[in-house]
PDB file of C-alpha atoms in Angstrom:
ATOM      1  CA  MET Q   1      85.531 -79.744 269.880  1.00  0.00           C
ATOM      2  CA  ALA Q   2      84.209 -78.663 266.411  1.00  0.00           C
ATOM      3  CA  PRO Q   3      85.609 -80.941 263.473  1.00  0.00           C
ATOM      4  CA  PHE Q   4      85.549 -77.582 261.397  1.00  0.00           C
ATOM      5  CA  ALA Q   5      88.951 -76.566 262.916  1.00  0.00           C
ATOM      6  CA  THR Q   6      92.162 -77.516 260.820  1.00  0.00           C
ATOM      7  CA  ASP Q   7      95.292 -78.996 262.319  1.00  0.00           C
ATOM      8  CA  SER Q   8      98.070 -76.384 262.463  1.00  0.00           C
ATOM      9  CA  GLY Q   9     100.672 -78.569 264.016  1.00  0.00           C
ATOM     10  CA  ARG Q  10     101.022 -76.242 267.035  1.00  0.00           C
ATOM     11  CA  LEU Q  11      99.531 -76.423 270.371  1.00  0.00           C
ATOM     12  CA  THR Q  12      99.145 -73.621 272.840  1.00  0.00           C
ATOM     13  CA  LEU Q  13      98.558 -74.363 276.517  1.00  0.00           C
ATOM     14  CA  LEU Q  14      96.949 -72.218 279.266  1.00  0.00           C
ATOM     15  CA  VAL Q  15      98.572 -72.681 282.766  1.00  0.00           C
ATOM     16  CA  PRO Q  16      98.167 -71.621 286.069  1.00  0.00           C
ATOM     17  CA  PRO Q  17     101.168 -69.538 287.467  1.00  0.00           C
ATOM     18  CA  LEU Q  18     102.287 -72.199 290.026  1.00  0.00           C
ATOM     19  CA  THR Q  19     103.033 -74.181 287.048  1.00  0.00           C
ATOM     20  CA  ILE Q  20     106.600 -75.601 287.132  1.00  0.00           C
ATOM     21  CA  LEU Q  21     107.397 -75.238 283.316  1.00  0.00           C
ATOM     22  CA  ASP Q  22     110.784 -77.145 283.555  1.00  0.00           C
ATOM     23  CA  THR Q  23     109.206 -80.116 285.281  1.00  0.00           C
ATOM     24  CA  VAL Q  24     106.438 -79.988 282.823  1.00  0.00           C
ATOM     25  CA  THR Q  25     108.457 -79.725 279.852  1.00  0.00           C
ATOM     26  CA  ARG Q  26     110.855 -82.667 280.850  1.00  0.00           C
ATOM     27  CA  GLN Q  27     108.261 -84.754 282.010  1.00  0.00           C
ATOM     28  CA  ALA Q  28     106.446 -84.463 278.371  1.00  0.00           C
ATOM     29  CA  GLY Q  29     109.823 -85.057 276.222  1.00  0.00           C
ATOM     30  CA  LEU Q  30     109.964 -80.960 275.285  1.00  0.00           C
ATOM     31  CA  SER Q  31     112.922 -79.120 274.795  1.00  0.00           C
ATOM     32  CA  PRO Q  32     113.402 -75.321 274.426  1.00  0.00           C
ATOM     33  CA  VAL Q  33     113.874 -73.897 271.123  1.00  0.00           C
ATOM     34  CA  ASP Q  34     114.510 -70.266 269.761  1.00  0.00           C
ATOM     35  CA  GLU Q  35     112.107 -70.657 266.865  1.00  0.00           C
ATOM     36  CA  GLY Q  36     109.802 -72.974 265.190  1.00  0.00           C
ATOM     37  CA  GLU Q  37     107.996 -73.839 268.440  1.00  0.00           C
ATOM     38  CA  THR Q  38     105.179 -76.386 268.084  1.00  0.00           C
ATOM     39  CA  VAL Q  39     104.256 -75.966 271.855  1.00  0.00           C
ATOM     40  CA  THR Q  40     103.442 -72.543 273.625  1.00  0.00           C
ATOM     41  CA  PHE Q  41     102.793 -72.343 277.414  1.00  0.00           C
ATOM     42  CA  LEU Q  42     100.768 -69.298 278.068  1.00  0.00           C
ATOM     43  CA  VAL Q  43     101.166 -68.330 281.994  1.00  0.00           C
ATOM     44  CA  THR Q  44      97.986 -66.409 283.505  1.00  0.00           C
ATOM     45  CA  ARG Q  45      97.323 -65.024 286.551  1.00  0.00           C
ATOM     46  CA  GLU Q  46      93.751 -64.687 286.002  1.00  0.00           C
ATOM     47  CA  ARG Q  47      91.052 -67.479 287.106  1.00  0.00           C
ATOM     48  CA  THR Q  48      88.733 -66.533 284.423  1.00  0.00           C
ATOM     49  CA  PRO Q  49      89.891 -68.429 281.377  1.00  0.00           C
ATOM     50  CA  LEU Q  50      90.107 -71.749 283.718  1.00  0.00           C
ATOM     51  CA  LEU Q  51      86.701 -71.171 285.013  1.00  0.00           C
ATOM     52  CA  PHE Q  52      83.998 -73.663 283.878  1.00  0.00           C
ATOM     53  CA  ARG Q  53      86.594 -75.897 282.170  1.00  0.00           C
ATOM     54  CA  ARG Q  54      85.503 -79.460 281.805  1.00  0.00           C
ATOM     55  CA  ARG Q  55      87.176 -82.963 281.469  1.00  0.00           C
ATOM     56  CA  ILE Q  56      86.880 -84.843 278.452  1.00  0.00           C
ATOM     57  CA  ASP Q  57      88.621 -88.234 278.539  1.00  0.00           C
ATOM     58  CA  ASP Q  58      92.062 -87.449 280.049  1.00  0.00           C
ATOM     59  CA  THR Q  59      92.234 -83.842 279.034  1.00  0.00           C
ATOM     60  CA  TRP Q  60      90.819 -80.534 280.455  1.00  0.00           C
ATOM     61  CA  VAL Q  61      89.259 -78.080 278.003  1.00  0.00           C
ATOM     62  CA  ALA Q  62      88.158 -74.635 278.244  1.00  0.00           C
ATOM     63  CA  SER Q  63      84.250 -74.120 278.082  1.00  0.00           C
ATOM     64  CA  ASP Q  64      82.260 -73.551 275.265  1.00  0.00           C
ATOM     65  CA  ILE Q  65      81.935 -69.920 275.760  1.00  0.00           C
ATOM     66  CA  GLN Q  66      85.893 -69.188 276.695  1.00  0.00           C
ATOM     67  CA  LEU Q  67      86.567 -70.941 273.542  1.00  0.00           C
ATOM     68  CA  TYR Q  68      84.492 -69.195 271.483  1.00  0.00           C
ATOM     69  CA  LEU Q  69      85.838 -65.884 272.942  1.00  0.00           C
ATOM     70  CA  ASP Q  70      89.488 -67.029 272.263  1.00  0.00           C
ATOM     71  CA  LEU Q  71      88.617 -68.140 268.719  1.00  0.00           C
ATOM     72  CA  TYR Q  72      87.010 -64.500 267.960  1.00  0.00           C
ATOM     73  CA  ALA Q  73      89.928 -63.030 268.979  1.00  0.00           C
ATOM     74  CA  TRP Q  74      92.312 -65.399 267.105  1.00  0.00           C
ATOM     75  CA  PRO Q  75      94.122 -64.075 263.889  1.00  0.00           C
ATOM     76  CA  GLN Q  76      93.858 -66.364 260.551  1.00  0.00           C
ATOM     77  CA  ARG Q  77      90.519 -68.312 260.598  1.00  0.00           C
ATOM     78  CA  GLY Q  78      89.470 -67.501 264.348  1.00  0.00           C
ATOM     79  CA  LYS Q  79      86.227 -65.849 263.628  1.00  0.00           C
ATOM     80  CA  GLU Q  80      85.152 -68.257 261.160  1.00  0.00           C
ATOM     81  CA  GLN Q  81      85.290 -71.062 263.604  1.00  0.00           C
ATOM     82  CA  ALA Q  82      83.974 -68.909 266.475  1.00  0.00           C
ATOM     83  CA  ARG Q  83      81.000 -68.517 264.025  1.00  0.00           C
ATOM     84  CA  HIS Q  84      80.783 -72.312 263.562  1.00  0.00           C
ATOM     85  CA  LEU Q  85      81.133 -73.274 267.179  1.00  0.00           C
ATOM     86  CA  ARG Q  86      78.484 -70.647 267.915  1.00  0.00           C
ATOM     87  CA  ALA Q  87      76.110 -72.187 265.499  1.00  0.00           C
ATOM     88  CA  GLU Q  88      76.796 -75.703 266.534  1.00  0.00           C
ATOM     89  CA  ARG Q  89      77.362 -75.829 270.197  1.00  0.00           C
ATOM     90  CA  LEU Q  90      76.118 -72.382 271.703  1.00  0.00           C
ATOM     91  CA  GLY Q  91      72.807 -72.100 270.130  1.00  0.00           C
ATOM     92  CA  PHE Q  92      72.576 -68.513 269.512  1.00  0.00           C
TER      93      PHE Q  92
END
């Protein structure tokens, strides 16, 4: 979305509640660990984070507004990245 972000080596995926995580992790070749995870699944019953998503190539991504809100609330460099996204993509 914005090349201003840096790679953290970790991926967090928001999934709807009917997702069968065992099947998804097996198909992706992932295995559970107690620490040092690189992929985290967040299951939500709320539809709002998934509203207005869009497809880029073969990947569904959050809307720019949802991304801005998530970044702004994220620790580390989230606010800095949110400000950059706002200036570059949201235009206000």
